Amino acid sequence: MRMLPPSPMWRVMQIGRAIAILTVAAVAAMPASAQSPEIPDRPRLGEGADSNSALAYYQHGEQQIKTRPREAADAFHWASRLAPAWANPYYARAVALVLADRSRLARYVAGEKSVRRSAQALRIDSLRFEAYLRNPLIVSPLDYHVFSEFVSQVTDGQSIGRGRFRTGDPVSDAWVAYMQGNYISAINHYAAAIKRYPKDPELHETRARAFSALAKYDSAVVELTRLLEKMREQEKDRLEDSFQSIAFFEFSLAHLHTQRGDGAQARAAFERAVTTDLSFYAAHAALGDLALQSGDTVVAVGEYRQAVDLRPADGGLRAGYALALLQASNPEEAVKQLKAAIELEPHFAQPYFVLARVFDSSGFHEEAISNYEQFLARSALTRTERTWVQTRVTELRRPAP
């Protein structure tokens, strides 16, 4: 990293300009590296907390992240195991792991190659990869903790409050506002930045994220559409080591259309994503979900089959494939996929419930009881299915007249 002028705020401005896009980028490491080499113990939750609740672990992580980031990371890990389709725990764990290594935090955020290529950094980036596959426009207030620690380190202990802050450079100002969660201010600063740097497509990305955070999905669509237009004009598909390609932004655009309730536009964008990158399994799965919503089980099964073939070690994906197979009246294959999902994600309650229902409807009552009980042992107490399951288990255990 080059030498910077001595003024602390000048350092924030200069580094902020350099990393305004990098901070929210997701590096495409192999998905398996998102998991820890060793599974951490479950952190002890507060009295009365539900140890089967992903939300309880997530909230515990939020409470611990500033003072005990490693414990927070463990809590977020367990939230992701209990709810593998939920994006937030993966992103939050990435943030917690950055905070847990304060000695390298500033160099990681600033993109120093020796740090960004380390095994720990690759795991952190892979966690962001997992989060973006589940919600490509995720915005987390936990980013503020990284920003605050980063500023403290590069300014020798100074801090920047959540109020107004101006460096005079619109990209730096936009980045600071975005990291502080001041999304309206970030939107305005990014508008000024785009005016000053009209050929820079990346500026539209974070502006779209800020709009999405405010549920202004139409405006976010405009930004991503402009980004894609500029990328195509420049024949730019981003860096080879980043998950920020044309296919990714079509995928993001499709999610925005889904939020807007426009299934046709969402389908078209997902299709463009897989046309651009045939290996984009998450877009195949999304197309499968849209097909299920429209009752087209043939397309749904085909898209999910492709997704699972591309990423066979994803338990949540196999559970989704099983639902498509059940709607297509193929319970035998669905059972295989549900068993595979359970083997991959044994703490995930939903596959046990679906498998129990399949066995129950087929007359295999002992197998149904076993899986209903496994569901009860793993599901959060707030799950509405629990009362019905408990009643059904009692009925199945009742001796025949």
mmCIF file of C-alpha atoms in Angstrom:
data_model
loop_
_atom_site.group_PDB
_atom_site.id
_atom_site.type_symbol
_atom_site.label_atom_id
_atom_site.label_comp_id
_atom_site.label_asym_id
_atom_site.label_seq_id
_atom_site.Cartn_x
_atom_site.Cartn_y
_atom_site.Cartn_z
ATOM 1 C CA MET A 1 0.000 0.000 0.000
ATOM 2 C CA ARG A 2 1.462 3.317 -1.051
ATOM 3 C CA MET A 3 2.425 6.015 1.414
ATOM 4 C CA LEU A 4 -0.362 8.460 2.247
ATOM 5 C CA PRO A 5 -0.338 12.025 3.509
ATOM 6 C CA PRO A 6 -0.292 12.320 7.304
ATOM 7 C CA SER A 7 -3.764 13.812 7.772
ATOM 8 C CA PRO A 8 -5.964 11.066 9.309
ATOM 9 C CA MET A 9 -9.114 12.123 7.479
ATOM 10 C CA TRP A 10 -7.176 12.345 4.220
ATOM 11 C CA ARG A 11 -6.155 8.735 4.733
ATOM 12 C CA VAL A 12 -9.794 7.709 5.130
ATOM 13 C CA MET A 13 -10.678 9.561 1.949
ATOM 14 C CA GLN A 14 -7.853 8.044 -0.097
ATOM 15 C CA ILE A 15 -8.332 4.499 1.117
ATOM 16 C CA GLY A 16 -12.099 4.883 0.937
ATOM 17 C CA ARG A 17 -11.861 5.798 -2.757
ATOM 18 C CA ALA A 18 -9.755 2.726 -3.429
ATOM 19 C CA ILE A 19 -11.990 0.258 -1.590
ATOM 20 C CA ALA A 20 -15.456 1.730 -2.091
ATOM 21 C CA ILE A 21 -16.312 -1.157 -4.389
ATOM 22 C CA LEU A 22 -13.992 -3.811 -2.982
ATOM 23 C CA THR A 23 -15.640 -3.757 0.427
ATOM 24 C CA VAL A 24 -18.951 -5.047 -0.924
ATOM 25 C CA ALA A 25 -17.467 -7.388 -3.534
ATOM 26 C CA ALA A 26 -17.730 -11.151 -3.126
ATOM 27 C CA VAL A 27 -14.710 -13.167 -4.152
ATOM 28 C CA ALA A 28 -15.629 -16.454 -5.760
ATOM 29 C CA ALA A 29 -13.785 -19.010 -3.731
ATOM 30 C CA MET A 30 -14.883 -22.632 -3.848
ATOM 31 C CA PRO A 31 -18.192 -22.923 -1.967
ATOM 32 C CA ALA A 32 -16.890 -25.671 0.317
ATOM 33 C CA SER A 33 -14.363 -23.282 1.853
ATOM 34 C CA ALA A 34 -17.217 -21.373 3.475
ATOM 35 C CA GLN A 35 -17.382 -24.128 6.066
ATOM 36 C CA SER A 36 -14.877 -24.155 8.905
ATOM 37 C CA PRO A 37 -12.198 -26.867 8.932
ATOM 38 C CA GLU A 38 -13.549 -27.672 12.384
ATOM 39 C CA ILE A 39 -17.174 -27.326 13.402
ATOM 40 C CA PRO A 40 -17.330 -24.889 16.331
ATOM 41 C CA ASP A 41 -19.205 -25.706 19.490
ATOM 42 C CA ARG A 42 -22.572 -24.100 19.876
ATOM 43 C CA PRO A 43 -22.277 -20.921 21.939
ATOM 44 C CA ARG A 44 -24.315 -20.901 25.116
ATOM 45 C CA LEU A 45 -27.417 -18.789 24.612
ATOM 46 C CA GLY A 46 -29.192 -16.776 27.242
ATOM 47 C CA GLU A 47 -31.593 -18.361 29.700
ATOM 48 C CA GLY A 48 -34.823 -19.411 28.020
ATOM 49 C CA ALA A 49 -33.433 -19.103 24.483
ATOM 50 C CA ASP A 50 -34.344 -21.771 21.931
ATOM 51 C CA SER A 51 -31.208 -23.700 20.952
ATOM 52 C CA ASN A 52 -32.925 -24.873 17.753
ATOM 53 C CA SER A 53 -33.665 -21.344 16.562
ATOM 54 C CA ALA A 54 -31.465 -19.885 13.835
ATOM 55 C CA LEU A 55 -32.773 -16.453 14.805
ATOM 56 C CA ALA A 56 -31.711 -16.950 18.435
ATOM 57 C CA TYR A 57 -28.139 -17.733 17.365
ATOM 58 C CA TYR A 58 -28.127 -14.838 14.928
ATOM 59 C CA GLN A 59 -29.290 -12.409 17.594
ATOM 60 C CA HIS A 60 -26.688 -13.778 20.004
ATOM 61 C CA GLY A 61 -24.049 -13.133 17.365
ATOM 62 C CA GLU A 62 -25.272 -9.571 16.928
ATOM 63 C CA GLN A 63 -24.951 -9.013 20.675
ATOM 64 C CA GLN A 64 -21.403 -10.410 20.839
ATOM 65 C CA ILE A 65 -19.876 -9.183 17.593
ATOM 66 C CA LYS A 66 -18.289 -6.001 18.912
ATOM 67 C CA THR A 67 -16.622 -7.430 22.016
ATOM 68 C CA ARG A 68 -16.424 -11.174 21.262
ATOM 69 C CA PRO A 69 -16.287 -11.501 17.492
ATOM 70 C CA ARG A 70 -15.077 -15.113 17.542
ATOM 71 C CA GLU A 71 -18.037 -16.184 19.650
ATOM 72 C CA ALA A 72 -20.263 -14.187 17.298
ATOM 73 C CA ALA A 73 -18.754 -16.034 14.326
ATOM 74 C CA ASP A 74 -19.575 -19.361 15.982
ATOM 75 C CA ALA A 75 -23.148 -18.237 16.643
ATOM 76 C CA PHE A 76 -23.588 -17.163 13.024
ATOM 77 C CA HIS A 77 -22.181 -20.531 11.910
ATOM 78 C CA TRP A 78 -24.904 -22.353 13.823
ATOM 79 C CA ALA A 79 -27.567 -20.018 12.512
ATOM 80 C CA SER A 80 -26.486 -20.990 8.992
ATOM 81 C CA ARG A 81 -26.582 -24.716 9.814
ATOM 82 C CA LEU A 82 -30.104 -24.444 11.217
ATOM 83 C CA ALA A 83 -31.317 -22.283 8.284
ATOM 84 C CA PRO A 84 -28.987 -22.962 5.335
ATOM 85 C CA ALA A 85 -31.060 -20.937 2.855
ATOM 86 C CA TRP A 86 -30.839 -17.725 4.947
ATOM 87 C CA ALA A 87 -28.233 -15.305 3.585
ATOM 88 C CA ASN A 88 -27.671 -13.158 6.669
ATOM 89 C CA PRO A 89 -25.725 -15.625 8.861
ATOM 90 C CA TYR A 90 -23.121 -16.228 6.142
ATOM 91 C CA TYR A 91 -22.550 -12.507 5.641
ATOM 92 C CA ALA A 92 -22.558 -11.830 9.375
ATOM 93 C CA ARG A 93 -19.999 -14.561 9.986
ATOM 94 C CA ALA A 94 -17.729 -13.023 7.360
ATOM 95 C CA VAL A 95 -17.951 -9.688 9.196
ATOM 96 C CA ALA A 96 -17.270 -11.337 12.556
ATOM 97 C CA LEU A 97 -14.178 -13.136 11.236
ATOM 98 C CA VAL A 98 -12.803 -9.864 9.841
ATOM 99 C CA LEU A 99 -13.283 -8.238 13.255
ATOM 100 C CA ALA A 100 -11.731 -11.211 15.034
ATOM 101 C CA ASP A 101 -8.385 -10.584 13.309
ATOM 102 C CA ARG A 102 -7.881 -6.928 14.162
ATOM 103 C CA SER A 103 -4.162 -7.106 13.459
ATOM 104 C CA ARG A 104 -4.904 -7.534 9.747
ATOM 105 C CA LEU A 105 -8.306 -5.845 9.479
ATOM 106 C CA ALA A 106 -7.169 -2.596 7.845
ATOM 107 C CA ARG A 107 -4.956 -4.425 5.363
ATOM 108 C CA TYR A 108 -7.779 -6.837 4.513
ATOM 109 C CA VAL A 109 -10.283 -4.032 3.933
ATOM 110 C CA ALA A 110 -7.744 -2.071 1.877
ATOM 111 C CA GLY A 111 -7.157 -5.103 -0.317
ATOM 112 C CA GLU A 112 -3.525 -5.871 0.480
ATOM 113 C CA LYS A 113 -2.729 -8.931 -1.644
ATOM 114 C CA SER A 114 -0.715 -10.836 0.960
ATOM 115 C CA VAL A 115 -3.675 -10.651 3.344
ATOM 116 C CA ARG A 116 -6.489 -11.135 0.808
ATOM 117 C CA ARG A 117 -4.891 -14.350 -0.461
ATOM 118 C CA SER A 118 -4.512 -15.973 2.955
ATOM 119 C CA ALA A 119 -6.578 -19.029 3.879
ATOM 120 C CA GLN A 120 -8.605 -17.039 6.415
ATOM 121 C CA ALA A 121 -9.358 -14.276 3.908
ATOM 122 C CA LEU A 122 -10.474 -16.821 1.330
ATOM 123 C CA ARG A 123 -12.838 -18.332 3.888
ATOM 124 C CA ILE A 124 -14.241 -14.875 4.646
ATOM 125 C CA ASP A 125 -14.712 -14.106 0.970
ATOM 126 C CA SER A 126 -16.316 -17.494 0.434
ATOM 127 C CA LEU A 127 -18.840 -16.730 3.159
ATOM 128 C CA ARG A 128 -19.762 -13.535 1.308
ATOM 129 C CA PHE A 129 -20.046 -15.650 -1.835
ATOM 130 C CA GLU A 130 -22.562 -17.870 -0.044
ATOM 131 C CA ALA A 131 -24.533 -14.877 1.209
ATOM 132 C CA TYR A 132 -24.750 -13.261 -2.234
ATOM 133 C CA LEU A 133 -25.931 -16.508 -3.817
ATOM 134 C CA ARG A 134 -28.863 -16.469 -1.417
ATOM 135 C CA ASN A 135 -29.492 -12.720 -1.539
ATOM 136 C CA PRO A 136 -27.326 -10.896 -4.103
ATOM 137 C CA LEU A 137 -28.342 -7.477 -2.774
ATOM 138 C CA ILE A 138 -27.912 -8.172 0.910
ATOM 139 C CA VAL A 139 -27.076 -5.126 3.025
ATOM 140 C CA SER A 140 -25.959 -5.614 6.613
ATOM 141 C CA PRO A 141 -25.776 -3.031 9.405
ATOM 142 C CA LEU A 142 -22.928 -5.122 10.827
ATOM 143 C CA ASP A 143 -20.636 -3.593 8.186
ATOM 144 C CA TYR A 144 -20.517 -0.518 10.393
ATOM 145 C CA HIS A 145 -18.385 -2.391 12.944
ATOM 146 C CA VAL A 146 -15.750 -3.120 10.285
ATOM 147 C CA PHE A 147 -15.879 0.474 9.076
ATOM 148 C CA SER A 148 -15.530 1.856 12.595
ATOM 149 C CA GLU A 149 -12.555 -0.359 13.432
ATOM 150 C CA PHE A 150 -10.942 0.384 10.064
ATOM 151 C CA VAL A 151 -11.217 4.143 10.592
ATOM 152 C CA SER A 152 -9.824 3.823 14.110
ATOM 153 C CA GLN A 153 -6.796 1.916 12.837
ATOM 154 C CA VAL A 154 -5.932 4.164 9.887
ATOM 155 C CA THR A 155 -6.431 7.379 11.880
ATOM 156 C CA ASP A 156 -4.596 6.310 15.051
ATOM 157 C CA GLY A 157 -7.714 6.063 17.151
ATOM 158 C CA GLN A 158 -9.962 8.744 15.709
ATOM 159 C CA SER A 159 -13.581 7.956 14.917
ATOM 160 C CA ILE A 160 -16.244 9.182 12.562
ATOM 161 C CA GLY A 161 -19.744 9.524 13.963
ATOM 162 C CA ARG A 162 -22.837 8.412 12.125
ATOM 163 C CA GLY A 163 -23.655 11.999 11.226
ATOM 164 C CA ARG A 164 -22.584 14.070 8.243
ATOM 165 C CA PHE A 165 -19.059 13.548 6.961
ATOM 166 C CA ARG A 166 -17.543 15.070 3.842
ATOM 167 C CA THR A 167 -14.141 14.526 2.242
ATOM 168 C CA GLY A 168 -14.940 16.359 -0.984
ATOM 169 C CA ASP A 169 -14.551 13.169 -3.015
ATOM 170 C CA PRO A 170 -18.036 11.822 -3.841
ATOM 171 C CA VAL A 171 -16.938 8.167 -3.980
ATOM 172 C CA SER A 172 -15.349 8.334 -0.536
ATOM 173 C CA ASP A 173 -18.345 10.210 0.850
ATOM 174 C CA ALA A 174 -20.716 7.643 -0.677
ATOM 175 C CA TRP A 175 -18.715 4.744 0.749
ATOM 176 C CA VAL A 176 -18.619 6.269 4.227
ATOM 177 C CA ALA A 177 -22.367 6.924 4.188
ATOM 178 C CA TYR A 178 -23.090 3.434 2.897
ATOM 179 C CA MET A 179 -20.934 1.722 5.528
ATOM 180 C CA GLN A 180 -22.600 3.812 8.225
ATOM 181 C CA GLY A 181 -26.033 2.747 7.040
ATOM 182 C CA ASN A 182 -26.954 6.264 5.877
ATOM 183 C CA TYR A 183 -28.459 4.972 2.644
ATOM 184 C CA ILE A 184 -30.228 8.152 1.530
ATOM 185 C CA SER A 185 -26.984 10.077 1.872
ATOM 186 C CA ALA A 186 -25.118 7.281 0.084
ATOM 187 C CA ILE A 187 -27.592 7.409 -2.810
ATOM 188 C CA ASN A 188 -27.051 11.149 -3.206
ATOM 189 C CA HIS A 189 -23.264 10.889 -3.020
ATOM 190 C CA TYR A 190 -23.225 8.020 -5.529
ATOM 191 C CA ALA A 191 -25.279 10.158 -7.903
ATOM 192 C CA ALA A 192 -22.570 12.814 -7.707
ATOM 193 C CA ALA A 193 -19.878 10.154 -8.115
ATOM 194 C CA ILE A 194 -21.560 8.737 -11.229
ATOM 195 C CA LYS A 195 -21.762 12.228 -12.691
ATOM 196 C CA ARG A 196 -18.038 12.739 -12.061
ATOM 197 C CA TYR A 197 -17.008 9.243 -13.204
ATOM 198 C CA PRO A 198 -19.639 8.318 -15.835
ATOM 199 C CA LYS A 199 -17.610 5.439 -17.287
ATOM 200 C CA ASP A 200 -17.325 3.601 -13.964
ATOM 201 C CA PRO A 201 -20.051 0.914 -13.926
ATOM 202 C CA GLU A 202 -19.301 -0.308 -10.396
ATOM 203 C CA LEU A 203 -20.698 2.845 -8.811
ATOM 204 C CA HIS A 204 -24.187 1.813 -9.912
ATOM 205 C CA GLU A 205 -23.885 -1.448 -7.969
ATOM 206 C CA THR A 206 -23.637 0.022 -4.497
ATOM 207 C CA ARG A 207 -26.226 2.674 -5.329
ATOM 208 C CA ALA A 208 -28.564 -0.184 -6.270
ATOM 209 C CA ARG A 209 -27.807 -1.865 -2.930
ATOM 210 C CA ALA A 210 -28.648 1.341 -1.081
ATOM 211 C CA PHE A 211 -31.947 1.672 -2.950
ATOM 212 C CA SER A 212 -32.731 -1.978 -2.222
ATOM 213 C CA ALA A 213 -32.030 -1.453 1.489
ATOM 214 C CA LEU A 214 -34.747 1.227 1.436
ATOM 215 C CA ALA A 215 -37.102 -1.100 -0.503
ATOM 216 C CA LYS A 216 -36.950 1.257 -3.501
ATOM 217 C CA TYR A 217 -36.776 -1.637 -5.926
ATOM 218 C CA ASP A 218 -37.756 0.266 -9.070
ATOM 219 C CA SER A 219 -34.832 2.637 -8.565
ATOM 220 C CA ALA A 220 -32.502 -0.264 -7.844
ATOM 221 C CA VAL A 221 -33.580 -1.872 -11.129
ATOM 222 C CA VAL A 222 -32.654 1.327 -12.969
ATOM 223 C CA GLU A 223 -29.167 1.303 -11.430
ATOM 224 C CA LEU A 224 -28.439 -2.329 -12.228
ATOM 225 C CA THR A 225 -29.772 -1.895 -15.754
ATOM 226 C CA ARG A 226 -27.388 1.029 -16.283
ATOM 227 C CA LEU A 227 -24.529 -0.990 -14.791
ATOM 228 C CA LEU A 228 -25.154 -3.880 -17.194
ATOM 229 C CA GLU A 229 -25.387 -1.506 -20.148
ATOM 230 C CA LYS A 230 -22.012 0.021 -19.282
ATOM 231 C CA MET A 231 -20.390 -3.348 -18.703
ATOM 232 C CA ARG A 232 -21.577 -4.602 -22.081
ATOM 233 C CA GLU A 233 -20.463 -1.412 -23.803
ATOM 234 C CA GLN A 234 -17.022 -1.870 -22.301
ATOM 235 C CA GLU A 235 -17.118 -5.651 -22.835
ATOM 236 C CA LYS A 236 -16.267 -5.881 -19.182
ATOM 237 C CA ASP A 237 -17.001 -8.992 -17.134
ATOM 238 C CA ARG A 238 -15.143 -7.832 -14.029
ATOM 239 C CA LEU A 239 -12.069 -9.457 -12.573
ATOM 240 C CA GLU A 240 -11.553 -13.177 -12.949
ATOM 241 C CA ASP A 241 -11.368 -13.693 -9.179
ATOM 242 C CA SER A 242 -14.575 -11.869 -8.297
ATOM 243 C CA PHE A 243 -18.160 -12.946 -8.248
ATOM 244 C CA GLN A 244 -19.189 -9.703 -9.906
ATOM 245 C CA SER A 245 -19.850 -10.776 -13.487
ATOM 246 C CA ILE A 246 -22.563 -9.916 -15.986
ATOM 247 C CA ALA A 247 -24.259 -13.171 -15.009
ATOM 248 C CA PHE A 248 -24.199 -12.152 -11.348
ATOM 249 C CA PHE A 249 -25.773 -8.778 -12.045
ATOM 250 C CA GLU A 250 -28.483 -10.348 -14.207
ATOM 251 C CA PHE A 251 -29.107 -12.643 -11.239
ATOM 252 C CA SER A 252 -29.297 -9.605 -8.946
ATOM 253 C CA LEU A 253 -31.647 -7.847 -11.347
ATOM 254 C CA ALA A 254 -33.894 -10.908 -11.394
ATOM 255 C CA HIS A 255 -34.106 -10.839 -7.598
ATOM 256 C CA LEU A 256 -35.192 -7.210 -7.730
ATOM 257 C CA HIS A 257 -37.915 -8.057 -10.232
ATOM 258 C CA THR A 258 -39.029 -10.825 -7.876
ATOM 259 C CA GLN A 259 -39.279 -8.259 -5.075
ATOM 260 C CA ARG A 260 -41.356 -6.086 -7.408
ATOM 261 C CA GLY A 261 -43.679 -9.009 -8.128
ATOM 262 C CA ASP A 262 -42.797 -9.104 -11.823
ATOM 263 C CA GLY A 263 -42.315 -12.807 -12.520
ATOM 264 C CA ALA A 264 -41.913 -12.402 -16.278
ATOM 265 C CA GLN A 265 -39.061 -9.890 -15.947
ATOM 266 C CA ALA A 266 -37.477 -12.009 -13.209
ATOM 267 C CA ARG A 267 -37.588 -15.111 -15.395
ATOM 268 C CA ALA A 268 -36.053 -13.249 -18.334
ATOM 269 C CA ALA A 269 -33.180 -11.973 -16.185
ATOM 270 C CA PHE A 270 -32.523 -15.388 -14.630
ATOM 271 C CA GLU A 271 -32.474 -16.878 -18.135
ATOM 272 C CA ARG A 272 -29.959 -14.267 -19.267
ATOM 273 C CA ALA A 273 -27.831 -15.164 -16.248
ATOM 274 C CA VAL A 274 -27.684 -18.867 -17.122
ATOM 275 C CA THR A 275 -27.196 -18.104 -20.808
ATOM 276 C CA THR A 276 -24.183 -15.998 -19.869
ATOM 277 C CA ASP A 277 -22.895 -18.600 -17.409
ATOM 278 C CA LEU A 278 -24.296 -22.124 -17.775
ATOM 279 C CA SER A 279 -22.657 -23.138 -14.486
ATOM 280 C CA PHE A 280 -24.598 -20.565 -12.442
ATOM 281 C CA TYR A 281 -26.467 -23.103 -10.322
ATOM 282 C CA ALA A 282 -28.298 -20.548 -8.154
ATOM 283 C CA ALA A 283 -29.977 -19.060 -11.225
ATOM 284 C CA HIS A 284 -31.057 -22.544 -12.341
ATOM 285 C CA ALA A 285 -32.626 -23.126 -8.916
ATOM 286 C CA ALA A 286 -34.362 -19.746 -9.070
ATOM 287 C CA LEU A 287 -35.806 -20.644 -12.475
ATOM 288 C CA GLY A 288 -36.998 -23.883 -10.902
ATOM 289 C CA ASP A 289 -38.803 -21.958 -8.176
ATOM 290 C CA LEU A 290 -40.494 -19.677 -10.708
ATOM 291 C CA ALA A 291 -41.580 -22.712 -12.724
ATOM 292 C CA LEU A 292 -43.087 -24.294 -9.612
ATOM 293 C CA GLN A 293 -45.041 -21.120 -8.919
ATOM 294 C CA SER A 294 -46.528 -21.293 -12.399
ATOM 295 C CA GLY A 295 -47.242 -25.028 -12.139
ATOM 296 C CA ASP A 296 -44.674 -26.113 -14.724
ATOM 297 C CA THR A 297 -43.197 -29.092 -12.895
ATOM 298 C CA VAL A 298 -41.304 -30.370 -15.947
ATOM 299 C CA VAL A 299 -39.227 -27.182 -16.180
ATOM 300 C CA ALA A 300 -38.910 -26.988 -12.398
ATOM 301 C CA VAL A 301 -37.477 -30.497 -12.101
ATOM 302 C CA GLY A 302 -35.136 -29.922 -15.037
ATOM 303 C CA GLU A 303 -33.760 -26.672 -13.637
ATOM 304 C CA TYR A 304 -33.305 -28.111 -10.155
ATOM 305 C CA ARG A 305 -31.636 -31.204 -11.583
ATOM 306 C CA GLN A 306 -29.099 -28.985 -13.322
ATOM 307 C CA ALA A 307 -28.545 -26.996 -10.143
ATOM 308 C CA VAL A 308 -27.929 -30.113 -8.060
ATOM 309 C CA ASP A 309 -25.644 -31.594 -10.706
ATOM 310 C CA LEU A 310 -23.594 -28.400 -10.580
ATOM 311 C CA ARG A 311 -23.509 -28.281 -6.771
ATOM 312 C CA PRO A 312 -24.202 -31.728 -5.312
ATOM 313 C CA ALA A 313 -22.952 -30.947 -1.787
ATOM 314 C CA ASP A 314 -25.639 -28.320 -1.064
ATOM 315 C CA GLY A 315 -28.227 -29.765 1.330
ATOM 316 C CA GLY A 316 -30.624 -26.852 1.025
ATOM 317 C CA LEU A 317 -30.555 -27.156 -2.757
ATOM 318 C CA ARG A 318 -31.378 -30.858 -2.592
ATOM 319 C CA ALA A 319 -34.306 -30.105 -0.286
ATOM 320 C CA GLY A 320 -35.665 -27.677 -2.889
ATOM 321 C CA TYR A 321 -35.176 -30.287 -5.616
ATOM 322 C CA ALA A 322 -37.163 -32.762 -3.515
ATOM 323 C CA LEU A 323 -40.119 -30.371 -3.340
ATOM 324 C CA ALA A 324 -40.059 -30.003 -7.123
ATOM 325 C CA LEU A 325 -40.005 -33.793 -7.496
ATOM 326 C CA LEU A 326 -42.953 -34.189 -5.132
ATOM 327 C CA GLN A 327 -45.008 -31.691 -7.113
ATOM 328 C CA ALA A 328 -44.055 -33.654 -10.229
ATOM 329 C CA SER A 329 -45.397 -36.850 -8.571
ATOM 330 C CA ASN A 330 -42.011 -38.521 -8.213
ATOM 331 C CA PRO A 331 -41.864 -39.400 -4.493
ATOM 332 C CA GLU A 332 -39.225 -42.134 -4.894
ATOM 333 C CA GLU A 333 -36.602 -39.720 -6.219
ATOM 334 C CA ALA A 334 -37.770 -37.075 -3.755
ATOM 335 C CA VAL A 335 -37.027 -39.439 -0.868
ATOM 336 C CA LYS A 336 -33.487 -39.942 -2.202
ATOM 337 C CA GLN A 337 -32.946 -36.189 -2.377
ATOM 338 C CA LEU A 338 -34.358 -35.622 1.106
ATOM 339 C CA LYS A 339 -32.085 -38.286 2.586
ATOM 340 C CA ALA A 340 -29.126 -36.685 0.823
ATOM 341 C CA ALA A 341 -30.151 -33.276 2.181
ATOM 342 C CA ILE A 342 -30.295 -34.695 5.708
ATOM 343 C CA GLU A 343 -26.877 -36.273 5.360
ATOM 344 C CA LEU A 344 -25.421 -32.960 4.196
ATOM 345 C CA GLU A 345 -27.292 -30.740 6.666
ATOM 346 C CA PRO A 346 -28.294 -32.932 9.650
ATOM 347 C CA HIS A 347 -29.336 -29.940 11.792
ATOM 348 C CA PHE A 348 -31.761 -28.567 9.169
ATOM 349 C CA ALA A 349 -35.252 -29.507 10.380
ATOM 350 C CA GLN A 350 -37.351 -29.061 7.245
ATOM 351 C CA PRO A 351 -36.185 -32.152 5.257
ATOM 352 C CA TYR A 352 -37.176 -34.400 8.174
ATOM 353 C CA PHE A 353 -40.697 -32.975 8.123
ATOM 354 C CA VAL A 354 -41.114 -33.383 4.367
ATOM 355 C CA LEU A 355 -39.667 -36.903 4.453
ATOM 356 C CA ALA A 356 -42.028 -37.836 7.285
ATOM 357 C CA ARG A 357 -45.003 -36.583 5.284
ATOM 358 C CA VAL A 358 -43.947 -38.690 2.290
ATOM 359 C CA PHE A 359 -43.621 -41.825 4.428
ATOM 360 C CA ASP A 360 -46.880 -41.034 6.226
ATOM 361 C CA SER A 361 -48.873 -40.667 3.005
ATOM 362 C CA SER A 362 -47.345 -43.908 1.682
ATOM 363 C CA GLY A 363 -48.347 -45.902 4.773
ATOM 364 C CA PHE A 364 -44.814 -46.343 6.173
ATOM 365 C CA HIS A 365 -45.815 -45.221 9.619
ATOM 366 C CA GLU A 366 -42.730 -46.280 11.602
ATOM 367 C CA GLU A 367 -40.498 -44.355 9.223
ATOM 368 C CA ALA A 368 -42.902 -41.424 9.424
ATOM 369 C CA ILE A 369 -42.826 -41.402 13.232
ATOM 370 C CA SER A 370 -39.038 -41.538 13.278
ATOM 371 C CA ASN A 371 -38.711 -38.534 10.969
ATOM 372 C CA TYR A 372 -41.475 -36.576 12.696
ATOM 373 C CA GLU A 373 -39.564 -37.019 15.956
ATOM 374 C CA GLN A 374 -36.325 -35.965 14.317
ATOM 375 C CA PHE A 375 -38.120 -32.836 13.111
ATOM 376 C CA LEU A 376 -39.408 -32.090 16.611
ATOM 377 C CA ALA A 377 -35.909 -32.568 18.047
ATOM 378 C CA ARG A 378 -34.422 -30.035 15.601
ATOM 379 C CA SER A 379 -37.122 -27.466 14.833
ATOM 380 C CA ALA A 380 -37.478 -24.106 16.522
ATOM 381 C CA LEU A 381 -40.255 -23.878 19.081
ATOM 382 C CA THR A 382 -41.903 -21.164 16.987
ATOM 383 C CA ARG A 383 -42.452 -23.506 14.026
ATOM 384 C CA THR A 384 -46.184 -23.687 13.405
ATOM 385 C CA GLU A 385 -45.977 -27.306 12.198
ATOM 386 C CA ARG A 386 -44.929 -28.581 15.628
ATOM 387 C CA THR A 387 -48.431 -28.787 17.106
ATOM 388 C CA TRP A 388 -49.741 -30.715 14.115
ATOM 389 C CA VAL A 389 -46.700 -33.051 14.160
ATOM 390 C CA GLN A 390 -47.100 -33.818 17.855
ATOM 391 C CA THR A 391 -50.757 -34.647 17.317
ATOM 392 C CA ARG A 392 -49.952 -36.809 14.301
ATOM 393 C CA VAL A 393 -47.270 -38.783 16.154
ATOM 394 C CA THR A 394 -49.762 -39.487 18.943
ATOM 395 C CA GLU A 395 -52.296 -40.723 16.366
ATOM 396 C CA LEU A 396 -49.766 -42.974 14.658
ATOM 397 C CA ARG A 397 -48.655 -44.483 17.965
ATOM 398 C CA ARG A 398 -52.247 -45.255 19.002
ATOM 399 C CA PRO A 399 -52.909 -49.001 18.795
ATOM 400 C CA ALA A 400 -55.181 -50.056 15.947
ATOM 401 C CA PRO A 401 -58.756 -50.900 17.117
#
